[in-house]
């Protein structure tokens, strides 16, 4: 249940990551990894942290693990409560019964901050970043700890990540207005991080591919031509094989002269949250590039035009309504109606291809668009581990009708789009 792996050989894992705190025991060479056999004492210690207060009568918590136990208990004891277990006086700091009463409620030591902010600060100092991020996701998606979003100090303590953003988007409908405002701040930070990473890739791929047949006087790193530079300086190699580089060569770029229409159709059914996040960011980046007219549509059983917000991915994400059915045929038909110049139109369908509408209508629409000259790409949904998850049967039929279907990361999508627009 907790984010701890006991690490015993042959045992399963019950949590998000490998045990290894950045606090107590973090630098202790005596704590082996999960694939290494451990002593009975160490195994008991880890199982105590995994099982929580259910094991309090048989296994005690060592003094060095008080903080770990407290952080895990604050979050994962909510699982017991959700399953209907009675909360009583519970156990004390060392794992012994506090007053002998039954139940799972915890007595807290004097001076310990048991607020959401206090938990964030303590857990962040005790656990590795990857484990801490997983615990944050569990706090929001499984246990509804939306108070994390209502405290300015807690918001600053949160580690923004794609996983956390996705988890928050999935539970956004149950949040108060104040929590939703905090969510927007977290989403903003996540989007900014993704944009910083992806924008150069899109700009390079879409604005113009390198044309090595022409030399450029525009001396920027992305245009550096190392092969021609080496050839131009071969006569400047000394007796020890060292080259003096005096003539640095750069390649020109082939520029697009005509405008392209890029239509993004993004499935907003419940399983599509990770893909929706990246799709909104990609639309925002493309909207800022010259020569591209972006149309953004979110769909489930209906189609919502978000083109006027395409340059604002945060608002798109805060507006999206995750959940509901899927009618891809309706979305593709809507895209077909927007086509003005088929030979200069790209339709990118982001979906898991689990069609709830008419498959025959969907395929007929794709055939018509392909025959008219529209370029189509079907982007398969990626799960939390960036693995493709989609209906392979429908994807195969779409490919047979003229749509290129692939499971691409955002970086590869940028490269594909650059090839199409060149």
mmCIF file of C-alpha atoms in Angstrom:
data_model
loop_
_atom_site.group_PDB
_atom_site.id
_atom_site.type_symbol
_atom_site.label_atom_id
_atom_site.label_comp_id
_atom_site.label_asym_id
_atom_site.label_seq_id
_atom_site.Cartn_x
_atom_site.Cartn_y
_atom_site.Cartn_z
ATOM 1 C CA UNK A 1 0.000 0.000 0.000
ATOM 2 C CA UNK A 2 2.741 2.451 0.829
ATOM 3 C CA UNK A 3 5.549 3.787 -1.331
ATOM 4 C CA UNK A 4 8.052 1.334 0.157
ATOM 5 C CA UNK A 5 9.518 -1.851 -1.268
ATOM 6 C CA UNK A 6 10.600 -4.334 1.411
ATOM 7 C CA UNK A 7 13.434 -5.438 -0.879
ATOM 8 C CA UNK A 8 13.401 -9.133 0.058
ATOM 9 C CA UNK A 9 14.308 -11.676 -2.579
ATOM 10 C CA UNK A 10 11.283 -13.281 -4.175
ATOM 11 C CA UNK A 11 8.803 -10.920 -2.546
ATOM 12 C CA UNK A 12 6.471 -8.652 -4.413
ATOM 13 C CA UNK A 13 6.473 -4.898 -4.202
ATOM 14 C CA UNK A 14 3.597 -3.112 -2.599
ATOM 15 C CA UNK A 15 4.440 0.439 -3.467
ATOM 16 C CA UNK A 16 5.703 3.043 -5.844
ATOM 17 C CA UNK A 17 9.422 2.717 -5.559
ATOM 18 C CA UNK A 18 12.445 1.287 -3.875
ATOM 19 C CA UNK A 19 13.053 1.985 -0.247
ATOM 20 C CA UNK A 20 15.825 4.487 0.193
ATOM 21 C CA UNK A 21 15.380 7.652 2.144
ATOM 22 C CA UNK A 22 17.316 10.812 1.669
ATOM 23 C CA UNK A 23 17.151 11.188 5.421
ATOM 24 C CA UNK A 24 17.676 8.304 7.875
ATOM 25 C CA UNK A 25 19.728 5.519 6.356
ATOM 26 C CA UNK A 26 20.157 7.200 2.989
ATOM 27 C CA UNK A 27 23.926 6.842 2.976
ATOM 28 C CA UNK A 28 24.022 3.598 4.951
ATOM 29 C CA UNK A 29 25.849 1.018 2.791
ATOM 30 C CA UNK A 30 24.170 -1.685 4.853
ATOM 31 C CA UNK A 31 20.814 -1.053 3.154
ATOM 32 C CA UNK A 32 20.837 -3.226 0.024
ATOM 33 C CA UNK A 33 18.725 -2.709 -3.053
ATOM 34 C CA UNK A 34 15.471 -4.559 -3.741
ATOM 35 C CA UNK A 35 17.144 -7.375 -5.692
ATOM 36 C CA UNK A 36 19.619 -8.170 -2.894
ATOM 37 C CA UNK A 37 18.909 -10.568 -0.038
ATOM 38 C CA UNK A 38 18.635 -8.848 3.331
ATOM 39 C CA UNK A 39 18.846 -9.889 6.943
ATOM 40 C CA UNK A 40 15.739 -10.907 8.835
ATOM 41 C CA UNK A 41 16.028 -7.782 10.950
ATOM 42 C CA UNK A 42 16.192 -5.511 7.900
ATOM 43 C CA UNK A 43 13.330 -7.371 6.202
ATOM 44 C CA UNK A 44 11.204 -6.968 9.335
ATOM 45 C CA UNK A 45 12.018 -3.270 9.445
ATOM 46 C CA UNK A 46 10.891 -2.782 5.869
ATOM 47 C CA UNK A 47 7.742 -4.859 6.227
ATOM 48 C CA UNK A 48 6.808 -2.811 9.278
ATOM 49 C CA UNK A 49 7.005 0.353 7.179
ATOM 50 C CA UNK A 50 4.955 -1.277 4.425
ATOM 51 C CA UNK A 51 2.229 -2.725 6.643
ATOM 52 C CA UNK A 52 1.867 0.277 8.918
ATOM 53 C CA UNK A 53 0.037 0.011 12.217
ATOM 54 C CA UNK A 54 -1.533 -3.314 11.307
ATOM 55 C CA UNK A 55 1.817 -4.816 12.272
ATOM 56 C CA UNK A 56 2.288 -2.713 15.423
ATOM 57 C CA UNK A 57 1.698 -5.629 17.836
ATOM 58 C CA UNK A 58 4.349 -7.807 16.191
ATOM 59 C CA UNK A 59 6.830 -5.313 14.736
ATOM 60 C CA UNK A 60 8.045 -2.097 16.289
ATOM 61 C CA UNK A 61 9.403 0.990 14.557
ATOM 62 C CA UNK A 62 13.015 1.797 15.269
ATOM 63 C CA UNK A 63 13.976 5.256 16.443
ATOM 64 C CA UNK A 64 15.704 5.972 13.136
ATOM 65 C CA UNK A 65 12.484 5.280 11.214
ATOM 66 C CA UNK A 66 10.097 7.470 13.220
ATOM 67 C CA UNK A 67 9.922 10.131 10.501
ATOM 68 C CA UNK A 68 9.421 7.579 7.711
ATOM 69 C CA UNK A 69 6.642 5.888 9.654
ATOM 70 C CA UNK A 70 4.949 9.173 10.437
ATOM 71 C CA UNK A 71 5.016 10.344 6.794
ATOM 72 C CA UNK A 72 3.731 7.048 5.435
ATOM 73 C CA UNK A 73 1.063 6.828 8.120
ATOM 74 C CA UNK A 74 -0.227 10.346 7.457
ATOM 75 C CA UNK A 75 -0.949 9.457 3.842
ATOM 76 C CA UNK A 76 -1.587 5.743 3.534
ATOM 77 C CA UNK A 77 -3.695 5.210 6.656
ATOM 78 C CA UNK A 78 -6.395 6.953 4.624
ATOM 79 C CA UNK A 79 -6.685 3.674 2.734
ATOM 80 C CA UNK A 80 -7.793 1.921 5.925
ATOM 81 C CA UNK A 81 -10.353 4.608 6.649
ATOM 82 C CA UNK A 82 -11.706 4.401 3.096
ATOM 83 C CA UNK A 83 -12.191 0.664 3.562
ATOM 84 C CA UNK A 84 -14.300 1.235 6.642
ATOM 85 C CA UNK A 85 -11.815 0.426 9.408
ATOM 86 C CA UNK A 86 -12.656 2.063 12.701
ATOM 87 C CA UNK A 87 -10.394 4.891 13.830
ATOM 88 C CA UNK A 88 -9.566 4.714 17.513
ATOM 89 C CA UNK A 89 -6.804 5.870 19.785
ATOM 90 C CA UNK A 90 -4.357 3.778 17.792
ATOM 91 C CA UNK A 91 -0.650 3.520 18.253
ATOM 92 C CA UNK A 92 1.984 5.820 19.492
ATOM 93 C CA UNK A 93 5.223 6.930 17.932
ATOM 94 C CA UNK A 94 7.117 3.710 18.606
ATOM 95 C CA UNK A 95 4.382 1.394 17.395
ATOM 96 C CA UNK A 96 3.038 0.430 20.847
ATOM 97 C CA UNK A 97 -0.637 0.739 21.715
ATOM 98 C CA UNK A 98 -1.555 4.169 23.042
ATOM 99 C CA UNK A 99 -3.826 3.361 25.949
ATOM 100 C CA UNK A 100 -4.677 -0.153 24.800
ATOM 101 C CA UNK A 101 -7.644 0.857 22.652
ATOM 102 C CA UNK A 102 -8.383 -0.803 19.351
ATOM 103 C CA UNK A 103 -8.437 1.039 16.046
ATOM 104 C CA UNK A 104 -6.177 2.716 13.590
ATOM 105 C CA UNK A 105 -6.069 6.335 14.713
ATOM 106 C CA UNK A 106 -2.624 7.716 15.447
ATOM 107 C CA UNK A 107 -1.482 9.627 18.460
ATOM 108 C CA UNK A 108 0.871 12.375 17.324
ATOM 109 C CA UNK A 109 3.957 13.382 19.300
ATOM 110 C CA UNK A 110 4.081 16.854 20.710
ATOM 111 C CA UNK A 111 5.590 19.419 18.360
ATOM 112 C CA UNK A 112 4.985 17.477 15.109
ATOM 113 C CA UNK A 113 3.306 19.401 12.292
ATOM 114 C CA UNK A 114 0.545 17.095 11.015
ATOM 115 C CA UNK A 115 -0.859 19.515 8.445
ATOM 116 C CA UNK A 116 -0.599 18.842 4.717
ATOM 117 C CA UNK A 117 2.259 21.345 4.528
ATOM 118 C CA UNK A 118 4.054 19.681 7.410
ATOM 119 C CA UNK A 119 3.695 16.308 5.712
ATOM 120 C CA UNK A 120 5.049 17.701 2.436
ATOM 121 C CA UNK A 121 8.082 19.209 4.115
ATOM 122 C CA UNK A 122 8.890 16.060 6.066
ATOM 123 C CA UNK A 123 8.266 13.585 3.236
ATOM 124 C CA UNK A 124 10.265 15.712 0.812
ATOM 125 C CA UNK A 125 13.286 15.561 3.113
ATOM 126 C CA UNK A 126 13.010 11.837 3.854
ATOM 127 C CA UNK A 127 12.276 10.184 0.516
ATOM 128 C CA UNK A 128 14.048 10.181 -2.857
ATOM 129 C CA UNK A 129 12.510 12.578 -5.365
ATOM 130 C CA UNK A 130 10.930 9.854 -7.502
ATOM 131 C CA UNK A 131 9.229 8.263 -4.493
ATOM 132 C CA UNK A 132 8.144 11.653 -3.147
ATOM 133 C CA UNK A 133 6.562 12.551 -6.490
ATOM 134 C CA UNK A 134 4.655 9.244 -6.475
ATOM 135 C CA UNK A 135 3.402 9.962 -2.967
ATOM 136 C CA UNK A 136 2.158 13.370 -4.116
ATOM 137 C CA UNK A 137 0.223 11.709 -6.937
ATOM 138 C CA UNK A 138 -1.340 9.247 -4.490
ATOM 139 C CA UNK A 139 -2.214 12.083 -2.123
ATOM 140 C CA UNK A 140 -4.244 13.861 -4.799
ATOM 141 C CA UNK A 141 -5.620 11.068 -6.996
ATOM 142 C CA UNK A 142 -6.325 8.373 -4.378
ATOM 143 C CA UNK A 143 -6.870 10.214 -1.134
ATOM 144 C CA UNK A 144 -8.244 13.604 -2.165
ATOM 145 C CA UNK A 145 -5.683 15.699 -0.311
ATOM 146 C CA UNK A 146 -6.733 18.830 -2.165
ATOM 147 C CA UNK A 147 -5.745 20.971 0.810
ATOM 148 C CA UNK A 148 -2.269 20.735 -0.695
ATOM 149 C CA UNK A 149 -3.563 23.114 -3.343
ATOM 150 C CA UNK A 150 -5.116 25.598 -0.936
ATOM 151 C CA UNK A 151 -1.975 26.618 0.903
ATOM 152 C CA UNK A 152 0.507 28.940 -0.808
ATOM 153 C CA UNK A 153 3.440 27.471 1.096
ATOM 154 C CA UNK A 154 2.362 23.924 0.227
ATOM 155 C CA UNK A 155 2.105 24.854 -3.443
ATOM 156 C CA UNK A 156 5.701 26.042 -3.389
ATOM 157 C CA UNK A 157 6.779 22.775 -1.746
ATOM 158 C CA UNK A 158 5.068 20.532 -4.293
ATOM 159 C CA UNK A 159 7.373 18.996 -6.896
ATOM 160 C CA UNK A 160 5.619 19.695 -10.220
ATOM 161 C CA UNK A 161 5.654 16.682 -12.537
ATOM 162 C CA UNK A 162 3.682 15.353 -15.461
ATOM 163 C CA UNK A 163 2.283 12.584 -13.270
ATOM 164 C CA UNK A 164 1.084 15.031 -10.626
ATOM 165 C CA UNK A 165 -0.510 17.285 -13.244
ATOM 166 C CA UNK A 166 -2.327 14.339 -14.825
ATOM 167 C CA UNK A 167 -3.594 13.122 -11.442
ATOM 168 C CA UNK A 168 -4.882 16.589 -10.579
ATOM 169 C CA UNK A 169 -6.625 16.995 -13.923
ATOM 170 C CA UNK A 170 -8.442 13.705 -13.390
ATOM 171 C CA UNK A 171 -9.915 14.839 -10.054
ATOM 172 C CA UNK A 172 -10.398 18.506 -10.960
ATOM 173 C CA UNK A 173 -14.183 18.217 -11.055
ATOM 174 C CA UNK A 174 -14.317 17.443 -7.329
ATOM 175 C CA UNK A 175 -12.174 20.423 -6.287
ATOM 176 C CA UNK A 176 -13.297 23.619 -4.626
ATOM 177 C CA UNK A 177 -12.690 26.930 -6.375
ATOM 178 C CA UNK A 178 -9.731 27.644 -4.115
ATOM 179 C CA UNK A 179 -8.169 24.242 -4.826
ATOM 180 C CA UNK A 180 -8.786 24.741 -8.552
ATOM 181 C CA UNK A 181 -6.866 28.017 -8.380
ATOM 182 C CA UNK A 182 -3.957 26.164 -6.791
ATOM 183 C CA UNK A 183 -4.223 23.482 -9.462
ATOM 184 C CA UNK A 184 -3.853 26.133 -12.141
ATOM 185 C CA UNK A 185 -0.584 27.278 -10.578
ATOM 186 C CA UNK A 186 0.769 23.728 -10.551
ATOM 187 C CA UNK A 187 -0.361 23.121 -14.149
ATOM 188 C CA UNK A 188 1.308 26.389 -15.167
ATOM 189 C CA UNK A 189 4.640 25.246 -13.753
ATOM 190 C CA UNK A 190 4.397 21.824 -15.400
ATOM 191 C CA UNK A 191 3.448 23.347 -18.760
ATOM 192 C CA UNK A 192 6.327 25.829 -18.592
ATOM 193 C CA UNK A 193 8.784 22.980 -17.989
ATOM 194 C CA UNK A 194 7.422 20.982 -20.933
ATOM 195 C CA UNK A 195 7.371 24.005 -23.248
ATOM 196 C CA UNK A 196 10.987 24.817 -22.386
ATOM 197 C CA UNK A 197 11.963 21.295 -23.432
ATOM 198 C CA UNK A 198 9.791 20.945 -26.532
ATOM 199 C CA UNK A 199 9.747 24.397 -28.141
ATOM 200 C CA UNK A 200 13.295 24.163 -29.589
ATOM 201 C CA UNK A 201 12.460 20.778 -31.103
ATOM 202 C CA UNK A 202 9.329 22.094 -32.797
ATOM 203 C CA UNK A 203 11.019 25.295 -33.939
ATOM 204 C CA UNK A 204 13.889 23.366 -35.503
ATOM 205 C CA UNK A 205 11.681 20.738 -37.128
ATOM 206 C CA UNK A 206 8.861 22.972 -38.330
ATOM 207 C CA UNK A 207 10.530 26.299 -39.175
ATOM 208 C CA UNK A 208 12.866 24.695 -41.651
ATOM 209 C CA UNK A 209 15.038 21.653 -42.127
ATOM 210 C CA UNK A 210 18.781 21.990 -42.614
ATOM 211 C CA UNK A 211 19.744 22.440 -46.270
ATOM 212 C CA UNK A 212 23.381 21.266 -46.421
ATOM 213 C CA UNK A 213 23.648 22.201 -50.094
ATOM 214 C CA UNK A 214 23.751 25.890 -49.154
ATOM 215 C CA UNK A 215 26.160 27.649 -46.817
ATOM 216 C CA UNK A 216 24.766 30.074 -44.260
ATOM 217 C CA UNK A 217 26.303 33.175 -42.695
ATOM 218 C CA UNK A 218 23.791 32.849 -39.829
ATOM 219 C CA UNK A 219 26.229 31.561 -37.227
ATOM 220 C CA UNK A 220 24.054 29.790 -34.656
ATOM 221 C CA UNK A 221 24.697 26.450 -32.975
ATOM 222 C CA UNK A 222 21.708 24.672 -34.506
ATOM 223 C CA UNK A 223 23.061 25.391 -38.025
ATOM 224 C CA UNK A 224 26.624 24.171 -37.287
ATOM 225 C CA UNK A 225 27.938 21.862 -40.039
ATOM 226 C CA UNK A 226 30.681 19.816 -38.402
ATOM 227 C CA UNK A 227 31.495 17.705 -41.474
ATOM 228 C CA UNK A 228 32.227 20.692 -43.711
ATOM 229 C CA UNK A 229 34.080 22.388 -40.867
ATOM 230 C CA UNK A 230 36.418 19.397 -40.560
ATOM 231 C CA UNK A 231 37.033 19.250 -44.292
ATOM 232 C CA UNK A 232 37.709 23.000 -44.481
ATOM 233 C CA UNK A 233 40.381 22.770 -41.762
ATOM 234 C CA UNK A 234 42.168 19.525 -42.703
ATOM 235 C CA UNK A 235 45.192 21.535 -43.882
ATOM 236 C CA UNK A 236 45.642 22.952 -40.371
ATOM 237 C CA UNK A 237 46.584 19.741 -38.566
ATOM 238 C CA UNK A 238 49.969 19.859 -36.807
ATOM 239 C CA UNK A 239 52.486 17.067 -36.325
ATOM 240 C CA UNK A 240 50.765 15.909 -33.140
ATOM 241 C CA UNK A 241 47.418 15.568 -34.885
ATOM 242 C CA UNK A 242 45.822 18.668 -33.385
ATOM 243 C CA UNK A 243 43.652 20.765 -35.668
ATOM 244 C CA UNK A 244 43.495 24.561 -35.566
ATOM 245 C CA UNK A 245 39.948 25.487 -36.553
ATOM 246 C CA UNK A 246 39.769 28.834 -38.325
ATOM 247 C CA UNK A 247 37.018 28.224 -40.863
ATOM 248 C CA UNK A 248 33.741 27.313 -39.179
ATOM 249 C CA UNK A 249 30.936 26.314 -41.561
ATOM 250 C CA UNK A 250 27.174 26.633 -41.057
ATOM 251 C CA UNK A 251 24.348 25.264 -43.187
ATOM 252 C CA UNK A 252 21.346 27.197 -44.428
ATOM 253 C CA UNK A 253 17.773 26.180 -43.766
ATOM 254 C CA UNK A 254 15.006 25.525 -46.226
ATOM 255 C CA UNK A 255 12.149 27.844 -45.342
ATOM 256 C CA UNK A 256 8.463 27.259 -45.877
ATOM 257 C CA UNK A 257 6.777 29.901 -48.011
ATOM 258 C CA UNK A 258 3.138 28.767 -47.781
ATOM 259 C CA UNK A 259 0.795 28.450 -44.843
ATOM 260 C CA UNK A 260 -0.277 25.066 -43.537
ATOM 261 C CA UNK A 261 -3.453 24.231 -41.643
ATOM 262 C CA UNK A 262 -2.786 21.867 -38.731
ATOM 263 C CA UNK A 263 -5.943 20.365 -37.223
ATOM 264 C CA UNK A 264 -5.446 18.683 -33.839
ATOM 265 C CA UNK A 265 -8.244 16.363 -32.726
ATOM 266 C CA UNK A 266 -7.697 15.311 -29.113
ATOM 267 C CA UNK A 267 -9.709 12.588 -27.415
ATOM 268 C CA UNK A 268 -10.681 13.752 -23.913
ATOM 269 C CA UNK A 269 -12.086 10.488 -22.591
ATOM 270 C CA UNK A 270 -10.944 9.545 -19.104
ATOM 271 C CA UNK A 271 -7.905 7.500 -20.144
ATOM 272 C CA UNK A 272 -6.454 10.306 -22.251
ATOM 273 C CA UNK A 273 -5.206 12.711 -19.565
ATOM 274 C CA UNK A 274 -1.447 12.242 -20.266
ATOM 275 C CA UNK A 275 -1.948 12.660 -24.022
ATOM 276 C CA UNK A 276 -4.220 15.670 -23.484
ATOM 277 C CA UNK A 277 -1.489 17.391 -21.469
ATOM 278 C CA UNK A 278 1.098 17.068 -24.230
ATOM 279 C CA UNK A 279 -1.400 17.805 -27.002
ATOM 280 C CA UNK A 280 -2.356 21.110 -25.402
ATOM 281 C CA UNK A 281 1.327 22.044 -25.075
ATOM 282 C CA UNK A 282 2.065 21.078 -28.695
ATOM 283 C CA UNK A 283 -0.875 23.173 -29.898
ATOM 284 C CA UNK A 284 0.405 26.143 -27.891
ATOM 285 C CA UNK A 285 3.900 25.842 -29.355
ATOM 286 C CA UNK A 286 2.639 25.431 -32.934
ATOM 287 C CA UNK A 287 0.398 28.488 -32.535
ATOM 288 C CA UNK A 288 3.481 30.608 -31.992
ATOM 289 C CA UNK A 289 5.283 29.426 -35.131
ATOM 290 C CA UNK A 290 4.990 31.374 -38.407
ATOM 291 C CA UNK A 291 3.165 29.885 -41.371
ATOM 292 C CA UNK A 292 0.973 27.529 -39.332
ATOM 293 C CA UNK A 293 -2.729 27.934 -38.683
ATOM 294 C CA UNK A 294 -3.661 25.737 -35.715
ATOM 295 C CA UNK A 295 -7.150 24.424 -35.120
ATOM 296 C CA UNK A 296 -7.638 22.555 -31.847
ATOM 297 C CA UNK A 297 -10.683 20.413 -31.107
ATOM 298 C CA UNK A 298 -11.362 18.309 -28.012
ATOM 299 C CA UNK A 299 -13.889 15.534 -28.360
ATOM 300 C CA UNK A 300 -15.709 12.748 -26.568
ATOM 301 C CA UNK A 301 -19.217 12.143 -27.912
ATOM 302 C CA UNK A 302 -19.292 15.796 -28.992
ATOM 303 C CA UNK A 303 -16.691 18.135 -30.470
ATOM 304 C CA UNK A 304 -15.562 21.323 -28.717
ATOM 305 C CA UNK A 305 -13.683 24.001 -30.660
ATOM 306 C CA UNK A 306 -10.732 25.219 -28.568
ATOM 307 C CA UNK A 307 -8.918 26.952 -31.446
ATOM 308 C CA UNK A 308 -9.301 30.383 -29.861
ATOM 309 C CA UNK A 309 -7.386 29.070 -26.814
ATOM 310 C CA UNK A 310 -4.785 27.053 -28.704
ATOM 311 C CA UNK A 311 -2.025 29.476 -27.688
ATOM 312 C CA UNK A 312 -2.916 29.065 -23.986
ATOM 313 C CA UNK A 313 -2.389 25.395 -23.014
ATOM 314 C CA UNK A 314 -3.055 26.027 -19.320
ATOM 315 C CA UNK A 315 -6.558 27.369 -20.005
ATOM 316 C CA UNK A 316 -7.198 24.499 -22.417
ATOM 317 C CA UNK A 317 -6.302 21.984 -19.710
ATOM 318 C CA UNK A 318 -8.349 23.768 -17.053
ATOM 319 C CA UNK A 319 -11.330 23.846 -19.426
ATOM 320 C CA UNK A 320 -11.164 20.247 -20.672
ATOM 321 C CA UNK A 321 -13.756 17.826 -19.310
ATOM 322 C CA UNK A 322 -12.059 14.454 -18.960
ATOM 323 C CA UNK A 323 -14.391 11.479 -19.091
ATOM 324 C CA UNK A 324 -17.359 10.342 -21.110
ATOM 325 C CA UNK A 325 -17.631 8.291 -24.280
ATOM 326 C CA UNK A 326 -15.720 8.460 -27.540
ATOM 327 C CA UNK A 327 -17.067 9.240 -31.015
ATOM 328 C CA UNK A 328 -14.034 9.482 -33.275
ATOM 329 C CA UNK A 329 -16.173 9.366 -36.412
ATOM 330 C CA UNK A 330 -17.940 12.580 -35.399
ATOM 331 C CA UNK A 331 -14.612 14.306 -34.699
ATOM 332 C CA UNK A 332 -13.092 13.264 -38.037
ATOM 333 C CA UNK A 333 -16.203 14.360 -39.889
ATOM 334 C CA UNK A 334 -15.954 17.756 -38.178
ATOM 335 C CA UNK A 335 -12.292 18.019 -39.202
ATOM 336 C CA UNK A 336 -13.221 17.174 -42.789
ATOM 337 C CA UNK A 337 -15.635 20.086 -42.848
ATOM 338 C CA UNK A 338 -12.819 22.481 -41.845
ATOM 339 C CA UNK A 339 -10.513 21.552 -44.736
ATOM 340 C CA UNK A 340 -9.929 24.446 -47.143
ATOM 341 C CA UNK A 341 -6.806 23.334 -48.988
ATOM 342 C CA UNK A 342 -6.429 19.548 -48.736
ATOM 343 C CA UNK A 343 -2.864 19.418 -50.045
ATOM 344 C CA UNK A 344 -1.743 21.820 -47.306
ATOM 345 C CA UNK A 345 -3.753 20.404 -44.428
ATOM 346 C CA UNK A 346 -2.513 18.068 -41.691
ATOM 347 C CA UNK A 347 -5.023 16.329 -39.420
ATOM 348 C CA UNK A 348 -3.487 14.805 -36.283
ATOM 349 C CA UNK A 349 -5.849 12.540 -34.340
ATOM 350 C CA UNK A 350 -4.736 11.865 -30.749
ATOM 351 C CA UNK A 351 -6.739 8.938 -29.393
ATOM 352 C CA UNK A 352 -6.701 5.406 -28.026
ATOM 353 C CA UNK A 353 -8.857 4.452 -31.060
ATOM 354 C CA UNK A 354 -11.512 2.752 -28.931
ATOM 355 C CA UNK A 355 -14.418 3.882 -31.066
ATOM 356 C CA UNK A 356 -17.795 4.228 -29.420
ATOM 357 C CA UNK A 357 -19.417 5.565 -32.577
ATOM 358 C CA UNK A 358 -19.677 4.107 -36.076
ATOM 359 C CA UNK A 359 -16.449 2.495 -37.253
ATOM 360 C CA UNK A 360 -17.752 2.303 -40.824
ATOM 361 C CA UNK A 361 -18.488 6.055 -40.847
ATOM 362 C CA UNK A 362 -15.047 6.749 -39.408
ATOM 363 C CA UNK A 363 -13.281 4.719 -42.080
ATOM 364 C CA UNK A 364 -15.378 6.262 -44.858
ATOM 365 C CA UNK A 365 -14.395 9.757 -43.708
ATOM 366 C CA UNK A 366 -10.710 8.837 -43.577
ATOM 367 C CA UNK A 367 -10.884 7.409 -47.118
ATOM 368 C CA UNK A 368 -12.470 10.604 -48.449
ATOM 369 C CA UNK A 369 -9.888 12.824 -46.778
ATOM 370 C CA UNK A 370 -7.001 10.665 -47.976
ATOM 371 C CA UNK A 371 -8.254 10.693 -51.557
ATOM 372 C CA UNK A 372 -8.570 14.497 -51.450
ATOM 373 C CA UNK A 373 -4.913 14.869 -50.436
ATOM 374 C CA UNK A 374 -5.191 15.576 -46.691
ATOM 375 C CA UNK A 375 -2.238 14.279 -44.667
ATOM 376 C CA UNK A 376 -3.438 12.373 -41.588
ATOM 377 C CA UNK A 377 -1.594 11.045 -38.578
ATOM 378 C CA UNK A 378 -3.150 8.946 -35.853
ATOM 379 C CA UNK A 379 -1.222 9.374 -32.593
ATOM 380 C CA UNK A 380 -1.816 6.452 -30.250
ATOM 381 C CA UNK A 381 -2.367 7.292 -26.603
ATOM 382 C CA UNK A 382 0.516 6.712 -24.205
ATOM 383 C CA UNK A 383 -0.015 5.440 -20.670
ATOM 384 C CA UNK A 384 1.732 6.620 -17.491
ATOM 385 C CA UNK A 385 4.837 4.619 -18.432
ATOM 386 C CA UNK A 386 4.904 6.175 -21.936
ATOM 387 C CA UNK A 387 3.801 2.840 -23.409
ATOM 388 C CA UNK A 388 1.235 2.890 -26.247
ATOM 389 C CA UNK A 389 -2.233 1.737 -25.260
ATOM 390 C CA UNK A 390 -4.807 1.639 -28.046
ATOM 391 C CA UNK A 391 -7.238 -0.488 -30.060
ATOM 392 C CA UNK A 392 -4.941 -2.127 -32.580
ATOM 393 C CA UNK A 393 -7.809 -3.375 -34.731
ATOM 394 C CA UNK A 394 -9.224 0.105 -35.361
ATOM 395 C CA UNK A 395 -5.711 1.509 -35.786
ATOM 396 C CA UNK A 396 -4.977 -1.106 -38.459
ATOM 397 C CA UNK A 397 -8.184 -0.259 -40.348
ATOM 398 C CA UNK A 398 -7.350 3.465 -40.218
ATOM 399 C CA UNK A 399 -3.885 2.771 -41.616
ATOM 400 C CA UNK A 400 -5.389 0.742 -44.454
ATOM 401 C CA UNK A 401 -7.644 3.693 -45.318
ATOM 402 C CA UNK A 402 -4.785 6.193 -45.642
ATOM 403 C CA UNK A 403 -3.999 7.452 -42.139
ATOM 404 C CA UNK A 404 -0.465 7.022 -40.866
ATOM 405 C CA UNK A 405 -0.751 5.554 -37.360
ATOM 406 C CA UNK A 406 2.090 5.668 -34.859
ATOM 407 C CA UNK A 407 2.858 5.901 -31.158
ATOM 408 C CA UNK A 408 5.121 8.942 -31.016
ATOM 409 C CA UNK A 409 6.603 10.958 -28.196
ATOM 410 C CA UNK A 410 6.106 14.731 -28.541
ATOM 411 C CA UNK A 411 9.692 15.040 -29.788
ATOM 412 C CA UNK A 412 9.090 12.500 -32.562
ATOM 413 C CA UNK A 413 5.786 14.171 -33.433
ATOM 414 C CA UNK A 414 7.706 17.415 -33.971
ATOM 415 C CA UNK A 415 10.119 15.640 -36.308
ATOM 416 C CA UNK A 416 7.291 13.971 -38.250
ATOM 417 C CA UNK A 417 5.453 17.267 -38.616
ATOM 418 C CA UNK A 418 8.626 18.969 -39.790
ATOM 419 C CA UNK A 419 9.056 16.341 -42.512
ATOM 420 C CA UNK A 420 5.480 16.785 -43.686
ATOM 421 C CA UNK A 421 5.626 20.597 -43.785
ATOM 422 C CA UNK A 422 9.001 20.784 -45.558
#
